[in-house]
Short mmCIF file of C-alpha atoms in Angstrom, two decimals:
data_model
loop_
_atom_site.label_atom_id
_atom_site.label_comp_id
_atom_site.label_asym_id
_atom_site.label_seq_id
_atom_site.Cartn_x
_atom_site.Cartn_y
_atom_site.Cartn_z
CA MET A 12 -9.00 -27.16 -31.33
CA GLU A 13 -7.37 -26.41 -34.82
CA ARG A 14 -4.21 -28.75 -35.71
CA ASP A 15 -2.25 -25.91 -35.56
CA GLU A 16 -2.93 -25.49 -31.79
CA ILE A 17 -2.34 -29.14 -30.68
CA LEU A 18 0.13 -29.88 -32.77
CA GLY A 19 1.76 -25.81 -30.95
CA GLY A 20 0.35 -27.96 -27.14
CA LEU A 21 2.70 -30.75 -28.52
CA GLU A 22 5.74 -29.05 -29.52
CA ASP A 23 5.27 -26.78 -25.86
CA ALA A 24 4.82 -30.29 -24.39
CA GLY A 25 9.06 -31.50 -26.09
CA LEU A 26 8.16 -33.27 -29.06
CA THR A 27 10.00 -31.98 -32.38
CA SER A 28 7.41 -30.92 -34.61
CA TYR A 29 7.93 -34.20 -36.68
CA GLN A 30 6.98 -35.97 -33.77
CA ALA A 31 4.61 -33.95 -32.92
CA ASP A 32 3.04 -34.55 -36.06
CA ALA A 33 3.43 -38.00 -36.32
CA TYR A 34 1.65 -38.91 -33.29
CA LEU A 35 -1.50 -36.36 -33.61
CA THR A 36 -1.56 -37.97 -36.92
CA LEU A 37 -0.92 -41.37 -35.68
CA LEU A 38 -4.02 -40.59 -33.63
CA ASP A 39 -5.80 -39.96 -36.79
CA MET A 40 -5.57 -42.84 -38.42
CA GLY A 41 -5.45 -45.73 -36.21
CA VAL A 42 -2.72 -48.72 -37.27
CA SER A 43 -1.36 -46.83 -40.41
CA PRO A 44 1.82 -48.26 -42.47
CA ALA A 45 4.92 -45.53 -41.64
CA VAL A 46 4.53 -45.06 -45.24
CA ASP A 47 0.70 -44.24 -45.44
CA VAL A 48 2.08 -42.18 -42.09
CA ALA A 49 4.22 -40.18 -44.44
CA ARG A 50 1.91 -38.78 -46.79
CA ASN A 51 -0.14 -37.85 -44.03
CA CYS A 52 1.45 -35.75 -42.75
CA SER A 53 4.78 -32.85 -42.47
CA VAL A 54 7.60 -36.53 -41.89
CA PRO A 55 9.96 -36.95 -45.00
CA VAL A 56 9.35 -40.58 -46.65
CA PRO A 57 13.22 -41.14 -45.93
CA ARG A 58 12.90 -39.56 -42.64
CA ILE A 59 9.47 -41.35 -41.22
CA TYR A 60 11.41 -44.21 -39.15
CA ASP A 61 13.44 -42.14 -37.40
CA VAL A 62 11.05 -40.22 -36.57
CA LEU A 63 8.64 -43.78 -35.27
CA THR A 64 11.71 -45.26 -33.99
CA GLU A 65 12.02 -41.76 -31.50
CA LEU A 66 8.32 -41.79 -30.51
CA GLU A 67 7.88 -45.71 -29.24
CA GLN A 68 10.88 -45.63 -26.96
CA MET A 69 9.03 -41.79 -25.91
CA GLY A 70 6.09 -44.32 -25.02
CA TYR A 71 3.70 -42.24 -26.69
CA VAL A 72 3.84 -44.49 -30.48
CA GLU A 73 4.36 -49.22 -30.96
CA THR A 74 5.38 -50.07 -34.09
CA LEU A 75 4.05 -52.95 -35.61
CA ASP A 76 5.61 -55.94 -37.99
CA ARG A 77 4.75 -57.01 -41.01
CA GLU A 78 5.35 -56.67 -44.70
CA THR A 79 6.02 -53.26 -43.64
CA LEU A 80 6.04 -51.32 -40.49
CA HIS A 81 2.94 -50.48 -38.68
CA ALA A 82 2.52 -48.17 -36.36
CA ARG A 83 -0.27 -46.57 -33.93
CA ALA A 84 -0.70 -44.90 -31.19
CA ARG A 85 -0.89 -46.24 -27.38
CA GLU A 86 -2.95 -45.41 -24.29
CA PRO A 87 -2.52 -41.84 -24.14
CA ALA A 88 -3.63 -41.94 -20.11
CA GLU A 89 0.05 -41.27 -18.66
CA PHE A 90 1.30 -38.88 -21.45
CA VAL A 91 -2.19 -37.00 -20.14
CA ARG A 92 -0.98 -37.31 -16.99
CA ASP A 93 1.97 -35.79 -17.11
CA LEU A 94 0.04 -32.72 -19.20
CA HIS A 95 -1.59 -32.00 -17.14
CA ASP A 96 0.57 -31.74 -15.23
CA LYS A 97 3.18 -29.63 -16.15
CA SER A 98 0.16 -27.50 -17.04
CA ASP A 99 -0.59 -27.22 -13.45
CA ARG A 100 3.35 -26.60 -12.60
CA LEU A 101 3.77 -23.70 -15.39
CA SER A 102 0.10 -22.17 -13.73
CA ALA A 103 2.06 -22.25 -10.47
CA VAL A 104 4.70 -20.53 -11.84
CA ALA A 105 3.04 -18.28 -13.86
CA GLU A 106 0.86 -17.56 -10.30
CA GLU A 107 4.29 -17.04 -8.49
CA ILE A 108 5.60 -14.93 -10.65
CA GLU A 109 2.95 -13.10 -10.63
CA ASP A 110 2.92 -12.57 -6.96
CA ARG A 111 6.83 -11.94 -6.99
CA TRP A 112 6.25 -9.23 -9.14
CA GLU A 113 3.71 -7.95 -7.16
CA ALA A 114 5.74 -8.50 -4.10
CA SER A 115 9.47 -7.11 -5.15
CA PRO A 116 10.42 -3.69 -3.00
CA LEU A 117 8.76 -0.27 -4.62
CA GLY A 118 11.55 1.56 -6.20
CA ASP A 119 12.97 5.12 -4.99
CA ASN A 120 9.78 6.77 -7.66
CA LYS A 121 7.54 9.60 -6.34
CA MET A 122 4.77 6.78 -7.34
CA ASN A 123 4.46 3.60 -7.80
CA VAL A 124 0.92 2.27 -8.06
CA THR A 125 0.49 -1.98 -7.33
CA LYS A 126 -2.09 -4.44 -8.02
CA ARG A 127 -2.18 -6.20 -4.51
CA VAL A 128 -3.67 -4.29 -1.72
CA ASP A 129 -1.31 -6.08 0.56
CA THR A 130 2.13 -4.64 -1.14
CA VAL A 131 1.33 -0.86 0.31
CA VAL A 132 0.06 -2.00 3.53
CA ASP A 133 3.40 -4.11 4.69
CA HIS A 134 5.55 -1.14 2.87
CA ALA A 135 3.87 1.23 5.29
CA GLU A 136 4.30 -1.23 8.59
CA GLY A 137 7.81 -0.25 7.08
CA LEU A 138 7.25 3.94 6.92
CA ILE A 139 6.32 3.38 10.39
CA ARG A 140 8.84 1.47 11.70
CA GLU A 141 11.31 4.65 10.70
CA ALA A 142 9.87 7.71 11.28
CA ASP A 143 10.92 10.40 12.41
CA SER A 144 7.57 12.30 14.05
CA THR A 145 3.73 11.85 13.07
CA VAL A 146 2.16 8.72 11.40
CA ASP A 147 -1.40 9.11 11.24
CA LEU A 148 -3.15 5.90 9.51
CA ALA A 149 -7.28 5.00 8.16
CA VAL A 150 -7.01 1.78 9.17
CA THR A 151 -9.30 -0.92 10.86
CA ASP A 152 -8.95 -2.25 14.34
CA GLU A 153 -7.47 -5.06 13.00
CA GLN A 154 -5.30 -3.94 11.02
CA LEU A 155 -3.60 -1.36 13.72
CA VAL A 156 -3.27 -4.41 16.11
CA ALA A 157 -1.27 -6.12 13.17
CA TYR A 158 1.20 -3.08 13.30
CA GLU A 159 1.56 -3.56 16.78
CA SER A 160 5.42 -4.76 16.62
CA ALA A 161 6.28 -1.02 13.64
CA LEU A 162 4.62 0.98 16.37
CA THR A 163 5.69 0.48 19.42
CA GLU A 164 9.12 1.09 17.82
CA ALA A 165 7.51 4.59 16.73
CA PHE A 166 6.50 4.98 19.98
CA GLU A 167 9.79 4.17 21.75
CA ALA A 168 10.85 6.95 18.77
CA ASP A 169 8.85 9.76 20.16
CA VAL A 170 6.43 9.17 17.22
CA VAL A 171 3.01 10.82 17.47
CA VAL A 172 0.58 8.20 16.41
CA ARG A 173 -3.55 9.44 15.37
CA ALA A 174 -5.41 6.25 14.26
CA SER A 175 -8.64 6.36 12.73
CA VAL A 176 -9.94 3.81 13.27
CA ALA A 177 -12.80 1.24 11.88
CA PRO A 178 -14.29 -1.72 14.09
CA SER A 179 -14.76 -5.04 12.48
CA GLY A 180 -16.21 -6.26 15.42
CA GLU A 181 -13.05 -8.68 15.52
CA VAL A 182 -10.82 -6.57 18.34
CA GLY A 183 -11.93 -4.82 21.81
CA ILE A 184 -9.61 -1.18 20.17
CA ALA A 185 -9.54 0.39 23.73
CA ASP A 186 -8.42 -3.32 26.16
CA HIS A 187 -6.13 -4.27 23.80
CA PRO A 188 -2.18 -3.04 24.47
CA VAL A 189 -1.76 -1.67 21.08
CA SER A 190 -3.83 1.00 22.70
CA ASP A 191 -1.28 1.39 24.45
CA VAL A 192 1.52 2.55 21.72
CA VAL A 193 -0.61 4.31 19.86
CA SER A 194 -0.82 8.98 20.21
CA GLU A 195 -4.61 8.22 20.32
CA ILE A 196 -7.38 6.61 18.33
CA ARG A 197 -10.50 7.68 17.58
CA GLU A 198 -13.31 4.96 15.58
CA ARG A 199 -15.19 6.12 12.77
CA PRO A 200 -18.17 3.53 12.31
CA LEU A 201 -17.57 4.34 8.30
CA PRO A 202 -15.26 2.26 6.65
CA GLY A 203 -12.84 4.10 4.22
CA PRO A 204 -9.70 3.26 2.12
CA PHE A 205 -6.43 2.40 4.12
CA CYS A 206 -3.86 5.52 4.63
CA ALA A 207 -0.69 5.93 6.19
CA LEU A 208 1.52 9.69 6.23
CA VAL A 209 4.29 9.58 7.69
CA ASP A 210 6.50 12.15 8.87
CA ARG A 211 4.64 15.15 5.85
CA THR A 212 6.61 12.36 3.19
CA GLU A 213 5.29 9.52 2.36
CA ALA A 214 1.92 8.11 1.46
CA CYS A 215 0.29 4.88 0.98
CA LEU A 216 -3.25 4.73 0.22
CA ALA A 217 -5.31 1.63 -0.81
CA PRO A 218 -9.54 1.78 -1.94
CA THR A 219 -11.66 0.29 0.23
CA THR A 220 -11.75 -4.28 -0.37
CA ARG A 221 -14.25 -3.50 -1.95
CA MET A 222 -13.55 -2.18 -5.18
CA PRO A 223 -13.76 -4.43 -7.28
CA ASP A 224 -10.10 -4.04 -8.71
CA PRO A 225 -7.74 -2.99 -6.30
CA TYR A 226 -4.32 -1.21 -5.82
CA GLY A 227 -2.24 0.21 -3.73
CA VAL A 228 -0.36 3.10 -4.21
CA VAL A 229 2.32 5.06 -2.43
CA ILE A 230 3.07 9.03 -2.83
CA ASN A 231 7.61 9.85 -2.32
CA ASP A 232 6.50 13.27 -2.35
CA ASP A 233 5.36 17.04 0.00
CA ILE A 234 2.45 18.09 -2.83
CA ILE A 235 0.38 14.99 -2.46
CA PRO A 236 0.49 14.22 0.84
CA PHE A 237 -0.19 16.99 1.57
CA ILE A 238 -3.57 16.66 0.37
CA LEU A 239 -4.60 13.42 2.20
CA ARG A 240 -3.66 14.71 5.44
CA TRP A 241 -6.24 17.35 4.76
CA TYR A 242 -8.97 14.42 3.90
CA PHE A 243 -7.35 12.94 6.61
CA GLN A 244 -8.18 16.00 9.15
CA THR A 245 -11.80 16.65 8.03
CA CYS A 246 -12.83 13.61 7.12
CA LEU A 247 -10.99 10.52 9.31
CA TRP A 248 -10.43 12.91 11.75
CA ALA A 249 -11.69 16.02 13.75
CA ASN A 250 -15.51 14.40 13.39
CA TRP A 251 -15.00 11.41 15.67
CA GLU A 252 -15.08 10.99 19.34
CA THR A 253 -11.02 9.70 21.56
CA VAL A 254 -11.98 6.31 22.63
CA SER A 255 -8.31 5.94 23.54
CA ARG A 256 -4.84 7.90 24.18
CA SER A 257 -1.42 6.58 25.31
CA ARG A 258 0.16 9.56 26.15
CA GLU A 259 0.08 11.46 29.26
CA GLY A 260 1.57 14.58 30.34
CA PRO A 261 0.60 18.75 27.86
CA PRO A 262 -0.52 17.80 25.25
CA VAL A 263 1.12 17.88 21.62
CA TYR A 264 -0.14 18.14 18.76
CA VAL A 265 1.30 17.71 15.47
CA CYS A 266 -2.12 19.81 13.35
CA LEU A 267 -0.98 23.24 13.29
CA GLU A 268 -5.48 23.56 13.00
CA GLU A 269 -6.22 21.87 15.40
CA PHE A 270 -4.26 22.71 18.37
CA ILE A 271 -5.64 26.94 16.58
CA ARG A 272 -9.05 24.17 17.00
CA ASP A 273 -8.14 24.43 20.28
CA VAL A 274 -6.55 27.13 22.10
CA HIS A 275 -8.43 29.71 20.10
CA PRO A 276 -11.47 29.82 23.12
CA LEU A 277 -8.42 30.22 25.38
CA TRP A 278 -6.11 32.09 24.15
CA TRP A 279 -9.34 34.80 23.43
CA ASP A 280 -10.59 34.74 27.19
CA ASP A 281 -6.86 36.27 27.93
CA ALA A 282 -5.04 33.19 28.37
CA ILE A 283 -1.36 32.78 29.04
CA VAL A 284 -0.36 30.09 26.91
CA SER A 285 3.03 29.00 26.97
CA VAL A 286 4.34 26.44 24.50
CA THR A 287 7.05 24.72 22.34
CA VAL A 288 7.47 24.39 19.66
CA SER A 289 9.44 21.41 17.65
CA GLY A 290 9.62 22.54 12.93
CA ARG A 291 11.97 23.22 10.26
CA ASP A 292 13.10 26.97 9.29
CA PRO A 293 11.51 27.57 6.00
CA ASP A 294 14.81 29.31 4.76
CA SER A 295 17.15 26.98 5.46
CA GLY A 296 15.55 23.34 5.25
CA ARG A 297 17.15 23.32 8.97
CA ASP A 298 15.09 21.67 12.26
CA ARG A 299 15.12 23.77 15.32
CA GLU A 300 12.88 23.92 18.50
CA VAL A 301 11.07 27.74 20.25
CA SER A 302 9.18 27.82 23.62
CA GLY A 303 7.55 30.83 24.22
CA VAL A 304 3.57 32.24 25.06
CA LEU A 305 1.07 32.48 22.38
CA THR A 306 0.29 36.24 21.37
CA ASP A 307 -1.38 36.38 18.55
CA ILE A 308 -3.79 33.86 15.56
CA ARG A 309 -4.12 34.60 12.85
CA TYR A 310 -5.66 33.14 9.94
CA SER A 311 -8.16 34.96 6.69
CA ALA A 312 -12.19 33.94 7.68
CA THR A 313 -14.12 36.83 8.98
CA SER A 314 -14.65 35.33 11.24
CA ALA A 315 -11.38 35.47 12.81
CA ARG A 316 -11.71 38.12 15.45
CA THR A 317 -15.18 37.94 16.48
CA GLY A 318 -14.17 35.51 18.90
CA GLN A 319 -16.28 32.73 17.63
CA ARG A 320 -13.91 29.21 17.54
CA PRO A 321 -12.62 29.01 13.87
CA THR A 322 -13.28 25.79 11.66
CA LEU A 323 -11.44 24.29 9.57
CA THR A 324 -13.12 25.84 7.01
CA ASP A 325 -11.45 28.74 8.35
CA LEU A 326 -8.51 27.02 8.43
CA SER A 327 -7.89 26.03 5.78
CA GLY A 328 -6.66 29.27 3.73
CA ARG A 329 -3.08 31.14 6.14
CA ALA A 330 -3.20 30.08 8.93
CA THR A 331 0.03 31.14 12.27
CA VAL A 332 0.27 31.77 15.81
CA VAL A 333 3.07 34.56 16.78
CA LEU A 334 5.14 33.04 19.64
CA TRP A 335 6.77 35.60 22.00
CA THR A 336 10.42 33.68 23.25
CA PRO A 337 13.64 35.06 24.68
CA ASP A 338 15.33 36.18 21.06
CA GLY A 339 12.05 37.86 19.81
CA ARG A 340 8.51 37.69 18.25
CA CYS A 341 8.46 33.90 15.90
CA THR A 342 6.19 33.28 13.44
CA VAL A 343 4.89 29.80 13.33
CA GLY A 344 2.75 28.23 10.37
CA GLY A 345 1.26 24.51 9.88
CA TRP A 346 1.72 22.38 6.50
CA GLY A 347 3.75 24.48 3.66
CA ALA A 348 4.79 27.26 5.56
CA LEU A 349 7.18 29.12 3.38
CA ASP A 350 6.84 33.35 4.95
CA GLU A 351 6.70 32.31 9.17
CA ASP A 352 9.55 32.32 11.01
CA LEU A 353 8.91 28.05 12.23
CA GLU A 354 6.85 25.42 9.63
CA VAL A 355 5.38 24.10 12.80
CA LYS A 356 6.63 19.58 13.24
CA ARG A 357 4.41 19.26 16.82
CA VAL A 358 3.03 21.53 19.39
CA THR A 359 3.78 21.39 23.00
CA VAL A 360 1.53 23.11 25.60
CA ASP A 361 3.46 23.56 28.81
CA GLY A 362 0.73 25.18 30.77
CA ILE A 363 -1.71 27.30 30.59
CA GLU A 364 -2.43 30.55 33.09
CA TRP A 365 -4.78 33.22 33.64
CA LEU A 366 -4.47 36.97 34.59
CA ALA A 367 -6.01 37.00 38.08
#
């Protein structure tokens, strides 16, 4: 290590520049007259006696009365131990400051990026507790169990929660009490990113822990959650089997495309499908609810009138259902609907009847 680096370290340990220079010089020279110490360091000769006295009082050197004042460095074991202790404390403080900065509350920005995956996972728990309508989760079974308290609050608030779960082998999720407060659980064998989509405007994403440099993203926006919703629906939900449902009663859908896929064969065969739709008026932005009978299903794919059950790809463009309500005709669109009368949030199937 260069001399200047050692001097800087001694100053960081609490010595003045003169004290550090005189002490290091004594370490190099051994027992030496005070004047010789001054000549080999930056301390002026008139100041060397005071500096050596200060160092002696601090326990770093001892002075010897000979014909002239001599000095030597004391055995440094205690001093070295103090340096190690200070180094450990400073290192611990540095780590704690970094951890607290990473764990500090996220701001109100549209997008926040953090190096700590736990920050994103913890933030998602708060969003689940405050959810109003829907929560979509891509989690491990252990993460889902850890959310049990937050999911219970969401369940009691009548929030529809869909969970795509990658099992670790540690938790039998279908038999765990958390399954009682999750609307539907589907199990997928492949691990993937952590993802939470809450009420269509909040999203939390963290890549798999196998990434060499983990990070997390929290999003408060209308556009990016819409994109993530299609990723969730196509990759993490539609292809996997249901292992648990908690809700009794009529089927409830929070995805219009999923509702269309399930009801299309019934509608094509002239079944009378009665539904209640909760949604948002695209013009006023206000929430409202309508009930009626399904009269038409429209989407842009060429198979729209073939009777074939549409795929999610077929429905990835514009998809609309038409209801006949006591107030007349009402068109219902999916997430982001602009031209329809209602942007769907939830579809409840009230009944299915067959014409005689």
